[in-house]
PDB file of C-alpha atoms in Angstrom:
ATOM      1  CA  GLN A   1       8.392  -3.748  17.353  1.00 88.00           C
ATOM      2  CA  VAL A   2       6.855  -3.787  13.894  1.00 95.00           C
ATOM      3  CA  GLN A   3       7.445  -0.962  11.431  1.00 96.00           C
ATOM      4  CA  LEU A   4       6.129  -0.326   7.952  1.00 97.00           C
ATOM      5  CA  VAL A   5       8.301   2.020   5.907  1.00 96.00           C
ATOM      6  CA  GLU A   6       7.201   3.377   2.528  1.00 96.00           C
ATOM      7  CA  SER A   7       9.381   4.781  -0.218  1.00 96.00           C
ATOM      8  CA  GLY A   8       9.065   5.841  -3.838  1.00 97.00           C
ATOM      9  CA  GLY A   9       6.734   8.809  -3.684  1.00 95.00           C
ATOM     10  CA  GLY A  10       7.409  12.075  -5.468  1.00 97.00           C
ATOM     11  CA  LEU A  11       6.326  14.498  -8.152  1.00 98.00           C
ATOM     12  CA  VAL A  12       5.365  13.154 -11.572  1.00 98.00           C
ATOM     13  CA  GLN A  13       3.658  14.592 -14.637  1.00 98.00           C
ATOM     14  CA  PRO A  14       0.225  13.374 -15.730  1.00 98.00           C
ATOM     15  CA  GLY A  15       0.573  10.136 -17.668  1.00 98.00           C
ATOM     16  CA  GLY A  16       3.752   9.230 -15.828  1.00 98.00           C
ATOM     17  CA  SER A  17       4.573   6.315 -13.544  1.00 98.00           C
ATOM     18  CA  LEU A  18       5.776   5.747 -10.016  1.00 98.00           C
ATOM     19  CA  ARG A  19       6.506   2.625  -8.000  1.00 98.00           C
ATOM     20  CA  LEU A  20       5.870   2.658  -4.274  1.00 98.00           C
ATOM     21  CA  SER A  21       7.555   0.173  -1.957  1.00 98.00           C
ATOM     22  CA  CYS A  22       6.776  -0.794   1.609  1.00 98.00           C
ATOM     23  CA  ALA A  23       9.010  -2.858   3.861  1.00 97.00           C
ATOM     24  CA  ALA A  24       7.699  -4.490   7.023  1.00 96.00           C
ATOM     25  CA  SER A  25      10.348  -5.056   9.676  1.00 95.00           C
ATOM     26  CA  GLY A  26      10.512  -6.350  13.216  1.00 95.00           C
ATOM     27  CA  THR A  27       9.253  -9.550  14.772  1.00 93.00           C
ATOM     28  CA  ILE A  28       6.863 -10.962  12.171  1.00 94.00           C
ATOM     29  CA  PHE A  29       5.398 -14.446  11.973  1.00 93.00           C
ATOM     30  CA  ASN A  30       2.888 -14.025   9.161  1.00 92.00           C
ATOM     31  CA  ILE A  31       1.325 -11.244   7.063  1.00 93.00           C
ATOM     32  CA  PRO A  32      -2.096 -12.309   5.794  1.00 93.00           C
ATOM     33  CA  THR A  33      -2.917  -8.964   4.178  1.00 96.00           C
ATOM     34  CA  MET A  34      -0.980  -6.026   2.753  1.00 97.00           C
ATOM     35  CA  ALA A  35      -2.559  -2.992   1.162  1.00 98.00           C
ATOM     36  CA  TRP A  36      -2.167   0.593   0.024  1.00 98.00           C
ATOM     37  CA  TYR A  37      -4.476   3.394   1.103  1.00 98.00           C
ATOM     38  CA  ARG A  38      -4.409   7.050   0.134  1.00 98.00           C
ATOM     39  CA  GLN A  39      -5.689  10.286   1.538  1.00 98.00           C
ATOM     40  CA  ALA A  40      -6.040  13.524  -0.380  1.00 97.00           C
ATOM     41  CA  PRO A  41      -6.515  16.870   1.412  1.00 92.00           C
ATOM     42  CA  GLY A  42     -10.070  17.192   2.671  1.00 94.00           C
ATOM     43  CA  ASN A  43     -10.888  13.587   1.847  1.00 95.00           C
ATOM     44  CA  GLN A  44     -11.201  10.432   3.883  1.00 97.00           C
ATOM     45  CA  ARG A  45      -8.535   7.780   3.654  1.00 97.00           C
ATOM     46  CA  GLU A  46      -9.513   5.249   1.004  1.00 98.00           C
ATOM     47  CA  LEU A  47      -8.393   1.768   0.059  1.00 98.00           C
ATOM     48  CA  VAL A  48      -6.482   1.744  -3.218  1.00 98.00           C
ATOM     49  CA  ALA A  49      -5.399  -1.886  -3.554  1.00 98.00           C
ATOM     50  CA  ARG A  50      -5.064  -4.979  -1.391  1.00 98.00           C
ATOM     51  CA  VAL A  51      -3.317  -8.336  -1.736  1.00 96.00           C
ATOM     52  CA  VAL A  52      -3.836 -11.300   0.536  1.00 93.00           C
ATOM     53  CA  SER A  53      -1.478 -14.166   1.256  1.00 76.00           C
ATOM     54  CA  ASP A  54      -2.693 -16.312  -1.644  1.00 77.00           C
ATOM     55  CA  ASP A  55      -2.126 -13.386  -4.039  1.00 84.00           C
ATOM     56  CA  ILE A  56      -5.770 -12.491  -4.494  1.00 92.00           C
ATOM     57  CA  THR A  57      -5.947  -8.798  -5.282  1.00 95.00           C
ATOM     58  CA  PHE A  58      -8.533  -6.059  -5.029  1.00 97.00           C
ATOM     59  CA  TYR A  59      -8.479  -2.596  -6.627  1.00 98.00           C
ATOM     60  CA  THR A  60     -10.708   0.384  -6.185  1.00 98.00           C
ATOM     61  CA  ASP A  61     -12.489   1.197  -9.449  1.00 97.00           C
ATOM     62  CA  SER A  62     -10.615   4.431 -10.121  1.00 97.00           C
ATOM     63  CA  VAL A  63      -7.231   2.676 -10.390  1.00 98.00           C
ATOM     64  CA  LYS A  64      -8.186  -0.567 -12.152  1.00 98.00           C
ATOM     65  CA  GLY A  65      -6.058  -1.134 -15.232  1.00 97.00           C
ATOM     66  CA  ARG A  66      -3.527   1.497 -14.139  1.00 98.00           C
ATOM     67  CA  PHE A  67      -2.169   0.302 -10.771  1.00 98.00           C
ATOM     68  CA  THR A  68      -0.726  -3.085  -9.872  1.00 97.00           C
ATOM     69  CA  ILE A  69      -0.126  -4.338  -6.341  1.00 97.00           C
ATOM     70  CA  SER A  70       2.363  -7.121  -5.690  1.00 96.00           C
ATOM     71  CA  ARG A  71       4.178  -8.585  -2.734  1.00 94.00           C
ATOM     72  CA  ALA A  72       7.451 -10.345  -2.018  1.00 91.00           C
ATOM     73  CA  ASN A  73       6.578 -12.607   0.880  1.00 82.00           C
ATOM     74  CA  SER A  74      10.121 -13.714   1.636  1.00 83.00           C
ATOM     75  CA  GLN A  75      11.108 -10.083   2.090  1.00 86.00           C
ATOM     76  CA  ASN A  76       7.927  -8.857   3.808  1.00 93.00           C
ATOM     77  CA  MET A  77       7.479  -6.240   1.117  1.00 96.00           C
ATOM     78  CA  VAL A  78       4.599  -4.894  -0.908  1.00 96.00           C
ATOM     79  CA  TYR A  79       4.743  -2.730  -4.021  1.00 97.00           C
ATOM     80  CA  LEU A  80       2.360  -0.487  -5.905  1.00 98.00           C
ATOM     81  CA  GLN A  81       3.164   0.136  -9.553  1.00 98.00           C
ATOM     82  CA  MET A  82       1.239   3.212 -10.670  1.00 98.00           C
ATOM     83  CA  ASN A  83       0.963   3.945 -14.382  1.00 98.00           C
ATOM     84  CA  SER A  84      -0.968   6.543 -16.366  1.00 98.00           C
ATOM     85  CA  LEU A  85      -1.096   8.759 -13.308  1.00 98.00           C
ATOM     86  CA  LYS A  86      -3.717  11.491 -13.136  1.00 98.00           C
ATOM     87  CA  PRO A  87      -3.852  14.678 -11.057  1.00 97.00           C
ATOM     88  CA  GLU A  88      -6.658  13.103  -9.015  1.00 97.00           C
ATOM     89  CA  ASP A  89      -4.205  10.423  -7.859  1.00 98.00           C
ATOM     90  CA  THR A  90      -2.420  13.102  -5.836  1.00 98.00           C
ATOM     91  CA  ALA A  91      -2.477  12.061  -2.181  1.00 98.00           C
ATOM     92  CA  VAL A  92      -0.450  10.717   0.699  1.00 98.00           C
ATOM     93  CA  TYR A  93      -0.161   6.973   0.159  1.00 98.00           C
ATOM     94  CA  TYR A  94      -0.065   4.716   3.208  1.00 98.00           C
ATOM     95  CA  CYS A  95       1.112   1.153   3.514  1.00 98.00           C
ATOM     96  CA  TYR A  96      -1.154  -1.082   5.623  1.00 98.00           C
ATOM     97  CA  ALA A  97      -0.675  -4.607   6.857  1.00 97.00           C
ATOM     98  CA  ILE A  98      -2.538  -7.077   8.991  1.00 96.00           C
ATOM     99  CA  LEU A  99       0.081  -9.278  10.537  1.00 94.00           C
ATOM    100  CA  GLN A 100       0.927 -11.681  13.319  1.00 94.00           C
ATOM    101  CA  ILE A 101       4.004 -11.224  15.432  1.00 94.00           C
ATOM    102  CA  GLN A 102       3.571 -14.711  16.909  1.00 92.00           C
ATOM    103  CA  SER A 103       1.603 -17.759  15.824  1.00 91.00           C
ATOM    104  CA  THR A 104      -0.341 -17.728  19.093  1.00 93.00           C
ATOM    105  CA  LEU A 105      -1.462 -14.103  18.770  1.00 93.00           C
ATOM    106  CA  ALA A 106      -4.271 -12.740  16.632  1.00 94.00           C
ATOM    107  CA  PRO A 107      -3.373 -10.646  13.572  1.00 94.00           C
ATOM    108  CA  LYS A 108      -3.355  -6.884  14.149  1.00 96.00           C
ATOM    109  CA  PRO A 109      -3.357  -3.872  11.796  1.00 97.00           C
ATOM    110  CA  TYR A 110      -0.298  -1.682  11.272  1.00 97.00           C
ATOM    111  CA  TRP A 111       0.213   1.532   9.268  1.00 98.00           C
ATOM    112  CA  GLY A 112       3.197   3.167   7.661  1.00 97.00           C
ATOM    113  CA  GLN A 113       3.942   6.863   7.971  1.00 97.00           C
ATOM    114  CA  GLY A 114       2.865   7.705   4.427  1.00 97.00           C
ATOM    115  CA  THR A 115       4.576   8.952   1.299  1.00 97.00           C
ATOM    116  CA  GLN A 116       3.443  11.907  -0.816  1.00 98.00           C
ATOM    117  CA  VAL A 117       2.520  11.380  -4.454  1.00 98.00           C
ATOM    118  CA  THR A 118       1.892  14.523  -6.494  1.00 98.00           C
ATOM    119  CA  VAL A 119       0.738  14.376 -10.092  1.00 98.00           C
ATOM    120  CA  SER A 120       1.063  17.756 -11.746  1.00 97.00           C
ATOM    121  CA  SER A 121       2.414  19.414 -14.850  1.00 95.00           C
TER     122      SER A 121
END
């Protein structure tokens, strides 16, 4: 059974930094895509950043230049370094992965349970 477990959320002042981590565990053959989404109260869940297996990255406009997504393939982990945090970055951040549990099966999406990030003075 596959699990995605996030860590690293918390309370930080505006202008501060946090690093989120996500570990994928279980029977995993390949992880073509890993990403971070976020959802603020009253808002829809939105894509923050995505990295694919050849390290091509995508960022939503509001975090470009401030956030960096990276992955450690050998450890099935993905990270989100968040710098220059703003109050509007406050949200629950979710780890997302599209992965294969066997080479003969199609990739499927999986979600973590979420970690709260609060940016406030």
